[in-house]
PDB file of C-alpha atoms and ligand atoms in Angstrom:
ATOM      1  CA  MET X   1     140.598 126.944  50.310  1.00 91.00           C
ATOM      2  CA  ILE X   2     137.960 127.212  53.096  1.00 95.00           C
ATOM      3  CA  GLY X   3     135.497 124.394  53.411  1.00 97.00           C
ATOM      4  CA  ARG X   4     133.171 123.222  55.476  1.00 97.00           C
ATOM      5  CA  LEU X   5     133.381 123.815  59.640  1.00 98.00           C
ATOM      6  CA  ASN X   6     134.931 120.887  60.663  1.00 97.00           C
ATOM      7  CA  HIS X   7     134.257 121.479  64.437  1.00 97.00           C
ATOM      8  CA  VAL X   8     134.693 123.919  67.327  1.00 98.00           C
ATOM      9  CA  ALA X   9     136.509 123.048  70.323  1.00 98.00           C
ATOM     10  CA  ILE X  10     135.584 124.155  74.023  1.00 98.00           C
ATOM     11  CA  ALA X  11     138.206 123.473  76.424  1.00 98.00           C
ATOM     12  CA  VAL X  12     136.587 122.181  79.865  1.00 98.00           C
ATOM     13  CA  ARG X  13     137.744 121.649  83.380  1.00 97.00           C
ATOM     14  CA  ASP X  14     135.315 119.008  83.710  1.00 97.00           C
ATOM     15  CA  LEU X  15     134.184 116.573  81.182  1.00 97.00           C
ATOM     16  CA  ASN X  16     131.656 114.874  82.950  1.00 97.00           C
ATOM     17  CA  ALA X  17     129.777 118.070  83.978  1.00 97.00           C
ATOM     18  CA  ALA X  18     130.076 119.163  80.244  1.00 98.00           C
ATOM     19  CA  VAL X  19     128.530 115.897  78.974  1.00 98.00           C
ATOM     20  CA  ALA X  20     125.863 116.304  81.488  1.00 97.00           C
ATOM     21  CA  THR X  21     124.991 120.031  80.527  1.00 97.00           C
ATOM     22  CA  TYR X  22     124.864 119.246  76.720  1.00 97.00           C
ATOM     23  CA  LYS X  23     122.653 116.149  77.593  1.00 96.00           C
ATOM     24  CA  ASN X  24     120.527 117.583  79.850  1.00 96.00           C
ATOM     25  CA  ALA X  25     120.338 121.166  79.003  1.00 96.00           C
ATOM     26  CA  LEU X  26     120.606 121.133  75.021  1.00 97.00           C
ATOM     27  CA  GLY X  27     119.456 117.336  74.042  1.00 97.00           C
ATOM     28  CA  ALA X  28     122.723 116.734  72.243  1.00 97.00           C
ATOM     29  CA  LYS X  29     123.890 113.441  71.360  1.00 97.00           C
ATOM     30  CA  VAL X  30     127.541 112.869  72.827  1.00 97.00           C
ATOM     31  CA  THR X  31     130.269 110.073  72.397  1.00 96.00           C
ATOM     32  CA  ASP X  32     131.737 108.488  74.888  1.00 96.00           C
ATOM     33  CA  PRO X  33     134.923 110.239  76.285  1.00 97.00           C
ATOM     34  CA  THR X  34     138.075 108.968  74.464  1.00 95.00           C
ATOM     35  CA  PRO X  35     141.473 109.881  76.158  1.00 96.00           C
ATOM     36  CA  GLN X  36     144.002 111.097  73.674  1.00 93.00           C
ATOM     37  CA  PRO X  37     147.372 110.766  75.445  1.00 93.00           C
ATOM     38  CA  GLU X  38     149.660 111.810  72.472  1.00 89.00           C
ATOM     39  CA  HIS X  39     147.552 115.077  72.063  1.00 90.00           C
ATOM     40  CA  GLY X  40     147.238 116.095  76.054  1.00 94.00           C
ATOM     41  CA  VAL X  41     143.279 115.731  76.106  1.00 96.00           C
ATOM     42  CA  THR X  42     140.534 113.600  76.828  1.00 97.00           C
ATOM     43  CA  VAL X  43     137.765 114.462  73.645  1.00 96.00           C
ATOM     44  CA  VAL X  44     134.024 113.912  73.853  1.00 97.00           C
ATOM     45  CA  PHE X  45     132.662 114.300  70.130  1.00 96.00           C
ATOM     46  CA  VAL X  46     128.771 116.167  70.462  1.00 97.00           C
ATOM     47  CA  GLU X  47     127.191 115.367  66.915  1.00 96.00           C
ATOM     48  CA  LEU X  48     125.311 118.501  65.887  1.00 97.00           C
ATOM     49  CA  PRO X  49     123.467 117.410  62.397  1.00 96.00           C
ATOM     50  CA  ASN X  50     125.789 119.842  60.588  1.00 96.00           C
ATOM     51  CA  THR X  51     129.326 120.007  62.181  1.00 97.00           C
ATOM     52  CA  LYS X  52     130.950 118.893  65.539  1.00 97.00           C
ATOM     53  CA  ILE X  53     131.520 120.097  69.204  1.00 98.00           C
ATOM     54  CA  GLU X  54     134.716 118.964  70.772  1.00 97.00           C
ATOM     55  CA  PHE X  55     134.900 119.419  74.531  1.00 98.00           C
ATOM     56  CA  LEU X  56     138.616 118.955  75.244  1.00 98.00           C
ATOM     57  CA  GLU X  57     139.694 117.976  79.177  1.00 98.00           C
ATOM     58  CA  PRO X  58     143.487 118.116  80.144  1.00 98.00           C
ATOM     59  CA  LEU X  59     145.001 115.063  80.097  1.00 97.00           C
ATOM     60  CA  GLY X  60     148.571 114.663  81.466  1.00 91.00           C
ATOM     61  CA  GLU X  61     151.106 116.691  83.107  1.00 86.00           C
ATOM     62  CA  ASN X  62     151.741 119.033  79.331  1.00 90.00           C
ATOM     63  CA  SER X  63     148.360 119.110  78.336  1.00 94.00           C
ATOM     64  CA  PRO X  64     148.257 121.924  75.572  1.00 92.00           C
ATOM     65  CA  ILE X  65     144.805 123.473  77.069  1.00 96.00           C
ATOM     66  CA  ALA X  66     146.312 123.847  80.654  1.00 96.00           C
ATOM     67  CA  LYS X  67     147.524 127.077  79.764  1.00 94.00           C
ATOM     68  CA  PHE X  68     144.193 128.232  78.123  1.00 95.00           C
ATOM     69  CA  LEU X  69     142.183 127.117  81.500  1.00 97.00           C
ATOM     70  CA  GLU X  70     144.315 129.095  83.712  1.00 96.00           C
ATOM     71  CA  ARG X  71     143.527 131.970  81.674  1.00 96.00           C
ATOM     72  CA  ASN X  72     139.689 130.781  81.131  1.00 96.00           C
ATOM     73  CA  PRO X  73     138.933 128.640  84.619  1.00 96.00           C
ATOM     74  CA  ASP X  74     135.317 128.575  83.591  1.00 96.00           C
ATOM     75  CA  GLY X  75     136.473 126.840  80.084  1.00 97.00           C
ATOM     76  CA  GLY X  76     135.424 128.295  76.783  1.00 98.00           C
ATOM     77  CA  ILE X  77     135.745 127.854  73.057  1.00 98.00           C
ATOM     78  CA  HIS X  78     139.237 127.086  72.509  1.00 97.00           C
ATOM     79  CA  HIS X  79     139.719 126.865  68.289  1.00 97.00           C
ATOM     80  CA  VAL X  80     137.811 126.226  65.147  1.00 98.00           C
ATOM     81  CA  CYS X  81     138.679 123.746  62.522  1.00 98.00           C
ATOM     82  CA  TYR X  82     137.904 124.313  58.771  1.00 98.00           C
ATOM     83  CA  GLU X  83     138.436 121.796  56.498  1.00 98.00           C
ATOM     84  CA  VAL X  84     140.499 121.959  53.699  1.00 98.00           C
ATOM     85  CA  ASP X  85     141.075 119.837  50.261  1.00 97.00           C
ATOM     86  CA  ASP X  86     145.402 120.280  50.316  1.00 97.00           C
ATOM     87  CA  ILE X  87     146.701 120.997  53.512  1.00 97.00           C
ATOM     88  CA  LEU X  88     150.050 121.784  52.028  1.00 97.00           C
ATOM     89  CA  ALA X  89     149.104 123.871  49.401  1.00 97.00           C
ATOM     90  CA  ALA X  90     147.121 125.965  51.917  1.00 97.00           C
ATOM     91  CA  ARG X  91     149.924 126.432  54.023  1.00 97.00           C
ATOM     92  CA  ASP X  92     151.904 127.625  51.317  1.00 97.00           C
ATOM     93  CA  GLN X  93     149.195 130.161  50.630  1.00 97.00           C
ATOM     94  CA  LEU X  94     148.859 131.664  54.026  1.00 97.00           C
ATOM     95  CA  LYS X  95     152.344 131.651  54.466  1.00 96.00           C
ATOM     96  CA  ALA X  96     152.805 133.634  51.824  1.00 97.00           C
ATOM     97  CA  GLN X  97     150.737 135.875  52.884  1.00 96.00           C
ATOM     98  CA  GLY X  98     152.073 136.458  55.917  1.00 96.00           C
ATOM     99  CA  ALA X  99     149.840 134.050  58.524  1.00 96.00           C
ATOM    100  CA  ARG X 100     152.199 132.242  61.051  1.00 97.00           C
ATOM    101  CA  VAL X 101     151.580 128.687  61.136  1.00 97.00           C
ATOM    102  CA  LEU X 102     152.179 126.833  64.838  1.00 96.00           C
ATOM    103  CA  GLY X 103     154.887 124.224  65.582  1.00 94.00           C
ATOM    104  CA  ASP X 104     157.647 123.320  63.189  1.00 95.00           C
ATOM    105  CA  GLY X 105     155.323 124.095  60.292  1.00 93.00           C
ATOM    106  CA  ASN X 106     154.331 120.877  59.075  1.00 95.00           C
ATOM    107  CA  PRO X 107     151.400 119.105  59.575  1.00 96.00           C
ATOM    108  CA  LYS X 108     150.614 116.605  62.181  1.00 93.00           C
ATOM    109  CA  ILE X 109     148.512 113.528  62.538  1.00 92.00           C
ATOM    110  CA  GLY X 110     145.471 115.658  64.498  1.00 87.00           C
ATOM    111  CA  ALA X 111     142.728 113.887  67.270  1.00 82.00           C
ATOM    112  CA  HIS X 112     140.676 112.480  63.742  1.00 84.00           C
ATOM    113  CA  GLY X 113     143.498 110.633  62.155  1.00 89.00           C
ATOM    114  CA  LYS X 114     143.913 113.378  59.993  1.00 95.00           C
ATOM    115  CA  PRO X 115     146.384 116.110  58.831  1.00 97.00           C
ATOM    116  CA  VAL X 116     146.267 119.112  60.439  1.00 96.00           C
ATOM    117  CA  LEU X 117     147.823 122.864  61.274  1.00 97.00           C
ATOM    118  CA  PHE X 118     147.053 125.476  63.572  1.00 97.00           C
ATOM    119  CA  LEU X 119     147.264 129.094  62.779  1.00 98.00           C
ATOM    120  CA  HIS X 120     148.456 131.695  64.847  1.00 97.00           C
ATOM    121  CA  PRO X 121     145.207 133.159  66.715  1.00 97.00           C
ATOM    122  CA  LYS X 122     147.077 136.939  66.285  1.00 97.00           C
ATOM    123  CA  ASP X 123     146.396 136.359  62.489  1.00 97.00           C
ATOM    124  CA  PHE X 124     142.824 135.272  62.596  1.00 97.00           C
ATOM    125  CA  LEU X 125     140.919 137.536  65.196  1.00 97.00           C
ATOM    126  CA  GLY X 126     141.883 136.383  68.078  1.00 97.00           C
ATOM    127  CA  THR X 127     141.125 132.998  67.424  1.00 97.00           C
ATOM    128  CA  LEU X 128     143.367 129.607  67.223  1.00 97.00           C
ATOM    129  CA  THR X 129     142.496 128.306  64.026  1.00 98.00           C
ATOM    130  CA  GLU X 130     142.956 124.658  62.739  1.00 97.00           C
ATOM    131  CA  LEU X 131     142.980 123.620  59.244  1.00 98.00           C
ATOM    132  CA  GLU X 132     142.138 119.796  58.525  1.00 97.00           C
ATOM    133  CA  GLN X 133     142.600 117.947  55.356  1.00 97.00           C
ATOM    134  CA  VAL X 134     139.427 115.913  54.644  1.00 93.00           C
TER     135      VAL X 134
HETATM  136 CO1   CO H 201     140.566 120.681  66.940  1.00 54.32          CO
END
């Protein structure tokens, strides 16, 4: 079921500082910030040869990463995202094994315009896990 690592998302308080760190210290190639009000975040993509890193900065009042940053004031890894061919088949297989799918259990259109689901961190090694159909 599981395919490529699509991205690792890092929640940050200050997008500009995060970009400067990756640009200056690591020489990384980064995109311009993209506000995604429907997801409550502003995103910067760090392009790596084999995958992406996404910096997520809270946007608006009810950002889904606000609580995470309260618990992790320095920021930190928020989730990992794996690619799957068929997200509904993956969901049904996982649910049959007792895994919890967040929200109403139906895929939503994610930050890349593709269907995504999030799996409960308690079922996946304490790590919020996103599946994206590619
Ligand atoms: Co993601």
